Amino acid sequence: MPSSRPRPRPSSRAELPEHMGLVARQLFASHGYAQVTMEQVAAEAGVSKRTLYKYFPAKEALLEHTLEASLSKDLAARDFSLHERAGFRTGATALLHESAHWCEQHADILLPYIRYKFANFDPGAKPKEDRGLLPLWVMLIDAAQDRGEVAPQHRSEQLGIYFHYLYLGALMRWLSKPGLDLRQEFGMVIELFMDGAAAGVN
């Protein structure tokens, strides 16, 4: 249940999305994503439901905002130069294994998040505007193209989007089929991206 004393609403409209996102993140952490309603978020944030829905048309949009804001903060504090220099397979594998560890601890919120991401895919969005892992994939692919690991005829931004949606697809399969090993699923993502699915020549 929300507290009886709503959090003070910021005076600036520009601060509203972050304010509502912070309230939602705290409610999700306290009560669990499935138990929290948009009405609770609005009440705790001290805004009307109309204002909340203006910025976040669904609870999944709030989940996307909170997850990616947290991820962006974590990523900004890290140095990925070793991953970049290690080669695409090695660097991407290390990042995917770290991601698998995090995903295994947050499986309950991943399915609605991924469904929302697929349903609201914007092909016109720029990878650098993404607050999640997509800019990292682009960085690794760009470095791999410079080394000759990945063919240069396609832009790294385009290839990064392909890789990212292979990643999300592997997550969706893991969430939908109990018993799968997520690290193996991510290994398949790298194989498909680097080697394709063509039959080998005897």
PDB file of C-alpha atoms in Angstrom:
ATOM      1  CA  MET A   1       0.000   0.000   0.000  1.00  0.00           C
ATOM      2  CA  PRO A   2       1.228   3.553  -0.643  1.00  0.00           C
ATOM      3  CA  SER A   3       2.166   5.648   2.334  1.00  0.00           C
ATOM      4  CA  SER A   4      -0.410   8.083   3.776  1.00  0.00           C
ATOM      5  CA  ARG A   5       1.902  11.010   3.001  1.00  0.00           C
ATOM      6  CA  PRO A   6       2.627  11.313  -0.749  1.00  0.00           C
ATOM      7  CA  ARG A   7       6.088  12.396  -1.772  1.00  0.00           C
ATOM      8  CA  PRO A   8       6.262  16.084  -2.624  1.00  0.00           C
ATOM      9  CA  ARG A   9       5.753  16.751  -6.289  1.00  0.00           C
ATOM     10  CA  PRO A  10       8.653  18.641  -7.919  1.00  0.00           C
ATOM     11  CA  SER A  11       7.952  22.169  -9.011  1.00  0.00           C
ATOM     12  CA  SER A  12       9.469  21.678 -12.476  1.00  0.00           C
ATOM     13  CA  ARG A  13       7.633  19.663 -15.112  1.00  0.00           C
ATOM     14  CA  ALA A  14      10.975  18.521 -16.481  1.00  0.00           C
ATOM     15  CA  GLU A  15      11.611  16.691 -13.203  1.00  0.00           C
ATOM     16  CA  LEU A  16       8.288  14.843 -13.190  1.00  0.00           C
ATOM     17  CA  PRO A  17       9.312  11.731 -15.189  1.00  0.00           C
ATOM     18  CA  GLU A  18      12.329  11.057 -12.974  1.00  0.00           C
ATOM     19  CA  HIS A  19      10.276  11.734  -9.848  1.00  0.00           C
ATOM     20  CA  MET A  20       7.531   9.306 -10.889  1.00  0.00           C
ATOM     21  CA  GLY A  21      10.118   6.760 -12.001  1.00  0.00           C
ATOM     22  CA  LEU A  22      11.863   6.900  -8.634  1.00  0.00           C
ATOM     23  CA  VAL A  23       8.576   6.407  -6.802  1.00  0.00           C
ATOM     24  CA  ALA A  24       7.705   3.456  -9.054  1.00  0.00           C
ATOM     25  CA  ARG A  25      11.119   1.848  -8.527  1.00  0.00           C
ATOM     26  CA  GLN A  26      10.734   2.082  -4.750  1.00  0.00           C
ATOM     27  CA  LEU A  27       7.235   0.621  -4.873  1.00  0.00           C
ATOM     28  CA  PHE A  28       8.344  -2.217  -7.155  1.00  0.00           C
ATOM     29  CA  ALA A  29      11.198  -3.001  -4.762  1.00  0.00           C
ATOM     30  CA  SER A  30       8.960  -2.904  -1.689  1.00  0.00           C
ATOM     31  CA  HIS A  31       5.855  -4.694  -2.944  1.00  0.00           C
ATOM     32  CA  GLY A  32       6.865  -6.540  -6.114  1.00  0.00           C
ATOM     33  CA  TYR A  33       6.135  -5.408  -9.658  1.00  0.00           C
ATOM     34  CA  ALA A  34       2.956  -7.454 -10.071  1.00  0.00           C
ATOM     35  CA  GLN A  35       1.362  -6.042  -6.920  1.00  0.00           C
ATOM     36  CA  VAL A  36       1.877  -2.357  -7.725  1.00  0.00           C
ATOM     37  CA  THR A  37      -0.827  -0.445  -9.620  1.00  0.00           C
ATOM     38  CA  MET A  38      -0.611   2.779 -11.563  1.00  0.00           C
ATOM     39  CA  GLU A  39      -3.034   4.285  -9.045  1.00  0.00           C
ATOM     40  CA  GLN A  40      -0.577   3.526  -6.235  1.00  0.00           C
ATOM     41  CA  VAL A  41       2.285   5.132  -8.139  1.00  0.00           C
ATOM     42  CA  ALA A  42       0.242   8.266  -8.842  1.00  0.00           C
ATOM     43  CA  ALA A  43      -0.861   8.559  -5.207  1.00  0.00           C
ATOM     44  CA  GLU A  44       2.639   8.035  -3.826  1.00  0.00           C
ATOM     45  CA  ALA A  45       4.122  10.478  -6.340  1.00  0.00           C
ATOM     46  CA  GLY A  46       1.534  13.139  -5.541  1.00  0.00           C
ATOM     47  CA  VAL A  47       0.299  13.410  -9.130  1.00  0.00           C
ATOM     48  CA  SER A  48      -2.975  12.682 -10.860  1.00  0.00           C
ATOM     49  CA  LYS A  49      -3.441   9.453 -12.811  1.00  0.00           C
ATOM     50  CA  ARG A  50      -3.859  11.607 -15.925  1.00  0.00           C
ATOM     51  CA  THR A  51      -0.407  13.127 -15.375  1.00  0.00           C
ATOM     52  CA  LEU A  52       1.163   9.706 -14.789  1.00  0.00           C
ATOM     53  CA  TYR A  53      -0.396   8.241 -17.940  1.00  0.00           C
ATOM     54  CA  LYS A  54       0.709  11.278 -19.940  1.00  0.00           C
ATOM     55  CA  TYR A  55       4.339  10.282 -19.397  1.00  0.00           C
ATOM     56  CA  PHE A  56       3.937   6.533 -18.954  1.00  0.00           C
ATOM     57  CA  PRO A  57       1.028   5.033 -20.933  1.00  0.00           C
ATOM     58  CA  ALA A  58       1.337   1.639 -19.189  1.00  0.00           C
ATOM     59  CA  LYS A  59       2.904   0.121 -16.104  1.00  0.00           C
ATOM     60  CA  GLU A  60       5.355  -1.644 -18.412  1.00  0.00           C
ATOM     61  CA  ALA A  61       6.582   1.779 -19.559  1.00  0.00           C
ATOM     62  CA  LEU A  62       7.346   2.630 -15.938  1.00  0.00           C
ATOM     63  CA  LEU A  63       9.176  -0.664 -15.573  1.00  0.00           C
ATOM     64  CA  GLU A  64      11.220   0.093 -18.696  1.00  0.00           C
ATOM     65  CA  HIS A  65      12.087   3.528 -17.353  1.00  0.00           C
ATOM     66  CA  THR A  66      13.153   2.291 -13.925  1.00  0.00           C
ATOM     67  CA  LEU A  67      15.121  -0.702 -15.175  1.00  0.00           C
ATOM     68  CA  GLU A  68      17.003   1.202 -17.837  1.00  0.00           C
ATOM     69  CA  ALA A  69      17.709   4.182 -15.571  1.00  0.00           C
ATOM     70  CA  SER A  70      19.260   1.835 -13.021  1.00  0.00           C
ATOM     71  CA  LEU A  71      21.194  -0.033 -15.708  1.00  0.00           C
ATOM     72  CA  SER A  72      22.416   3.205 -17.270  1.00  0.00           C
ATOM     73  CA  LYS A  73      23.735   4.382 -13.907  1.00  0.00           C
ATOM     74  CA  ASP A  74      25.548   1.086 -13.343  1.00  0.00           C
ATOM     75  CA  LEU A  75      27.041   1.045 -16.835  1.00  0.00           C
ATOM     76  CA  ALA A  76      28.210   4.657 -16.619  1.00  0.00           C
ATOM     77  CA  ALA A  77      30.295   3.784 -13.568  1.00  0.00           C
ATOM     78  CA  ARG A  78      32.166   0.994 -15.323  1.00  0.00           C
ATOM     79  CA  ASP A  79      35.137   0.825 -17.687  1.00  0.00           C
ATOM     80  CA  PHE A  80      34.513  -1.461 -20.662  1.00  0.00           C
ATOM     81  CA  SER A  81      37.813  -0.854 -22.434  1.00  0.00           C
ATOM     82  CA  LEU A  82      39.031  -4.387 -21.613  1.00  0.00           C
ATOM     83  CA  HIS A  83      35.909  -5.900 -23.169  1.00  0.00           C
ATOM     84  CA  GLU A  84      36.416  -3.698 -26.227  1.00  0.00           C
ATOM     85  CA  ARG A  85      40.033  -4.794 -26.678  1.00  0.00           C
ATOM     86  CA  ALA A  86      39.409  -8.471 -25.963  1.00  0.00           C
ATOM     87  CA  GLY A  87      37.716  -9.228 -29.280  1.00  0.00           C
ATOM     88  CA  PHE A  88      34.014  -9.448 -29.944  1.00  0.00           C
ATOM     89  CA  ARG A  89      33.444 -13.065 -28.905  1.00  0.00           C
ATOM     90  CA  THR A  90      35.393 -12.726 -25.677  1.00  0.00           C
ATOM     91  CA  GLY A  91      34.094  -9.287 -24.749  1.00  0.00           C
ATOM     92  CA  ALA A  92      30.461 -10.017 -25.600  1.00  0.00           C
ATOM     93  CA  THR A  93      30.592 -13.392 -23.825  1.00  0.00           C
ATOM     94  CA  ALA A  94      31.874 -11.770 -20.629  1.00  0.00           C
ATOM     95  CA  LEU A  95      29.115  -9.147 -20.726  1.00  0.00           C
ATOM     96  CA  LEU A  96      26.444 -11.733 -21.485  1.00  0.00           C
ATOM     97  CA  HIS A  97      27.547 -13.889 -18.560  1.00  0.00           C
ATOM     98  CA  GLU A  98      27.269 -10.873 -16.276  1.00  0.00           C
ATOM     99  CA  SER A  99      23.857 -10.150 -17.738  1.00  0.00           C
ATOM    100  CA  ALA A 100      22.778 -13.760 -17.159  1.00  0.00           C
ATOM    101  CA  HIS A 101      23.680 -13.485 -13.479  1.00  0.00           C
ATOM    102  CA  TRP A 102      21.566 -10.330 -13.138  1.00  0.00           C
ATOM    103  CA  CYS A 103      18.662 -11.776 -15.135  1.00  0.00           C
ATOM    104  CA  GLU A 104      18.528 -14.906 -12.999  1.00  0.00           C
ATOM    105  CA  GLN A 105      18.007 -12.682  -9.968  1.00  0.00           C
ATOM    106  CA  HIS A 106      15.271 -10.580 -11.617  1.00  0.00           C
ATOM    107  CA  ALA A 107      13.367 -13.109 -13.710  1.00  0.00           C
ATOM    108  CA  ASP A 108      10.005 -11.991 -12.291  1.00  0.00           C
ATOM    109  CA  ILE A 109      10.157  -8.571 -13.975  1.00  0.00           C
ATOM    110  CA  LEU A 110      11.903  -9.464 -17.214  1.00  0.00           C
ATOM    111  CA  LEU A 111       9.008 -10.996 -19.155  1.00  0.00           C
ATOM    112  CA  PRO A 112       6.739  -7.900 -19.048  1.00  0.00           C
ATOM    113  CA  TYR A 113       9.774  -5.723 -19.800  1.00  0.00           C
ATOM    114  CA  ILE A 114      10.845  -7.708 -22.860  1.00  0.00           C
ATOM    115  CA  ARG A 115       7.313  -8.004 -24.214  1.00  0.00           C
ATOM    116  CA  TYR A 116       6.979  -4.246 -23.934  1.00  0.00           C
ATOM    117  CA  LYS A 117      10.324  -3.687 -25.673  1.00  0.00           C
ATOM    118  CA  PHE A 118       9.327  -5.877 -28.625  1.00  0.00           C
ATOM    119  CA  ALA A 119       5.847  -4.359 -28.855  1.00  0.00           C
ATOM    120  CA  ASN A 120       7.225  -0.804 -28.863  1.00  0.00           C
ATOM    121  CA  PHE A 121      10.315  -1.258 -31.001  1.00  0.00           C
ATOM    122  CA  ASP A 122      11.207   2.011 -32.724  1.00  0.00           C
ATOM    123  CA  PRO A 123      13.400   1.411 -35.797  1.00  0.00           C
ATOM    124  CA  GLY A 124      14.050   5.155 -36.027  1.00  0.00           C
ATOM    125  CA  ALA A 125      15.559   5.449 -32.553  1.00  0.00           C
ATOM    126  CA  LYS A 126      19.295   6.054 -32.337  1.00  0.00           C
ATOM    127  CA  PRO A 127      21.311   3.409 -30.428  1.00  0.00           C
ATOM    128  CA  LYS A 128      23.157   6.127 -28.503  1.00  0.00           C
ATOM    129  CA  GLU A 129      19.827   7.248 -27.036  1.00  0.00           C
ATOM    130  CA  ASP A 130      19.275   3.793 -25.533  1.00  0.00           C
ATOM    131  CA  ARG A 131      20.031   3.607 -21.816  1.00  0.00           C
ATOM    132  CA  GLY A 132      20.585  -0.141 -21.784  1.00  0.00           C
ATOM    133  CA  LEU A 133      23.055  -2.547 -23.354  1.00  0.00           C
ATOM    134  CA  LEU A 134      22.579  -1.552 -26.998  1.00  0.00           C
ATOM    135  CA  PRO A 135      25.318   1.131 -27.018  1.00  0.00           C
ATOM    136  CA  LEU A 136      27.741  -1.465 -25.611  1.00  0.00           C
ATOM    137  CA  TRP A 137      27.009  -3.907 -28.428  1.00  0.00           C
ATOM    138  CA  VAL A 138      27.561  -1.114 -30.948  1.00  0.00           C
ATOM    139  CA  MET A 139      30.886  -0.227 -29.297  1.00  0.00           C
ATOM    140  CA  LEU A 140      32.091  -3.847 -29.386  1.00  0.00           C
ATOM    141  CA  ILE A 141      30.993  -4.314 -32.993  1.00  0.00           C
ATOM    142  CA  ASP A 142      32.641  -1.069 -34.060  1.00  0.00           C
ATOM    143  CA  ALA A 143      35.936  -2.211 -32.506  1.00  0.00           C
ATOM    144  CA  ALA A 144      35.517  -5.660 -34.097  1.00  0.00           C
ATOM    145  CA  GLN A 145      35.072  -4.061 -37.520  1.00  0.00           C
ATOM    146  CA  ASP A 146      38.266  -2.069 -37.008  1.00  0.00           C
ATOM    147  CA  ARG A 147      40.097  -5.342 -36.236  1.00  0.00           C
ATOM    148  CA  GLY A 148      38.586  -7.167 -39.203  1.00  0.00           C
ATOM    149  CA  GLU A 149      36.536  -9.580 -37.046  1.00  0.00           C
ATOM    150  CA  VAL A 150      33.232  -8.293 -38.414  1.00  0.00           C
ATOM    151  CA  ALA A 151      32.655  -7.298 -42.032  1.00  0.00           C
ATOM    152  CA  PRO A 152      32.538  -3.502 -42.473  1.00  0.00           C
ATOM    153  CA  GLN A 153      29.819  -3.238 -45.141  1.00  0.00           C
ATOM    154  CA  HIS A 154      27.054  -2.772 -42.554  1.00  0.00           C
ATOM    155  CA  ARG A 155      26.983   0.058 -40.034  1.00  0.00           C
ATOM    156  CA  SER A 156      27.822  -0.925 -36.470  1.00  0.00           C
ATOM    157  CA  GLU A 157      24.586   0.734 -35.279  1.00  0.00           C
ATOM    158  CA  GLN A 158      22.540  -1.544 -37.556  1.00  0.00           C
ATOM    159  CA  LEU A 159      24.414  -4.671 -36.503  1.00  0.00           C
ATOM    160  CA  GLY A 160      24.107  -3.653 -32.860  1.00  0.00           C
ATOM    161  CA  ILE A 161      20.320  -3.570 -33.160  1.00  0.00           C
ATOM    162  CA  TYR A 162      20.326  -7.051 -34.730  1.00  0.00           C
ATOM    163  CA  PHE A 163      22.519  -8.401 -31.945  1.00  0.00           C
ATOM    164  CA  HIS A 164      20.409  -6.730 -29.252  1.00  0.00           C
ATOM    165  CA  TYR A 165      17.218  -8.331 -30.499  1.00  0.00           C
ATOM    166  CA  LEU A 166      18.891 -11.720 -30.679  1.00  0.00           C
ATOM    167  CA  TYR A 167      19.785 -11.077 -27.029  1.00  0.00           C
ATOM    168  CA  LEU A 168      16.202 -10.174 -26.131  1.00  0.00           C
ATOM    169  CA  GLY A 169      14.916 -13.188 -28.054  1.00  0.00           C
ATOM    170  CA  ALA A 170      17.208 -15.495 -26.076  1.00  0.00           C
ATOM    171  CA  LEU A 171      15.900 -13.966 -22.860  1.00  0.00           C
ATOM    172  CA  MET A 172      12.305 -14.488 -23.990  1.00  0.00           C
ATOM    173  CA  ARG A 173      13.000 -18.147 -24.814  1.00  0.00           C
ATOM    174  CA  TRP A 174      14.703 -18.696 -21.440  1.00  0.00           C
ATOM    175  CA  LEU A 175      11.800 -17.102 -19.576  1.00  0.00           C
ATOM    176  CA  SER A 176       9.252 -19.147 -21.529  1.00  0.00           C
ATOM    177  CA  LYS A 177      10.945 -22.554 -21.245  1.00  0.00           C
ATOM    178  CA  PRO A 178      11.891 -23.519 -17.673  1.00  0.00           C
ATOM    179  CA  GLY A 179      15.101 -25.494 -17.323  1.00  0.00           C
ATOM    180  CA  LEU A 180      17.110 -23.766 -20.054  1.00  0.00           C
ATOM    181  CA  ASP A 181      20.633 -22.580 -19.299  1.00  0.00           C
ATOM    182  CA  LEU A 182      20.712 -18.835 -20.010  1.00  0.00           C
ATOM    183  CA  ARG A 183      24.459 -18.810 -20.623  1.00  0.00           C
ATOM    184  CA  GLN A 184      24.039 -21.469 -23.306  1.00  0.00           C
ATOM    185  CA  GLU A 185      21.242 -19.435 -24.876  1.00  0.00           C
ATOM    186  CA  PHE A 186      23.507 -16.382 -24.957  1.00  0.00           C
ATOM    187  CA  GLY A 187      26.281 -18.512 -26.442  1.00  0.00           C
ATOM    188  CA  MET A 188      23.914 -19.359 -29.297  1.00  0.00           C
ATOM    189  CA  VAL A 189      23.296 -15.653 -29.826  1.00  0.00           C
ATOM    190  CA  ILE A 190      27.007 -15.058 -30.383  1.00  0.00           C
ATOM    191  CA  GLU A 191      27.301 -18.090 -32.692  1.00  0.00           C
ATOM    192  CA  LEU A 192      24.343 -16.971 -34.800  1.00  0.00           C
ATOM    193  CA  PHE A 193      25.615 -13.410 -35.006  1.00  0.00           C
ATOM    194  CA  MET A 194      29.199 -14.289 -35.864  1.00  0.00           C
ATOM    195  CA  ASP A 195      28.800 -17.518 -37.854  1.00  0.00           C
ATOM    196  CA  GLY A 196      25.202 -17.517 -39.069  1.00  0.00           C
ATOM    197  CA  ALA A 197      23.037 -20.621 -39.316  1.00  0.00           C
ATOM    198  CA  ALA A 198      24.223 -21.932 -42.672  1.00  0.00           C
ATOM    199  CA  ALA A 199      25.187 -25.601 -42.951  1.00  0.00           C
ATOM    200  CA  GLY A 200      28.930 -26.205 -43.028  1.00  0.00           C
ATOM    201  CA  VAL A 201      30.669 -27.293 -46.224  1.00  0.00           C
ATOM    202  CA  ASN A 202      31.957 -30.897 -46.065  1.00  0.00           C
TER     203      ASN A 202
END
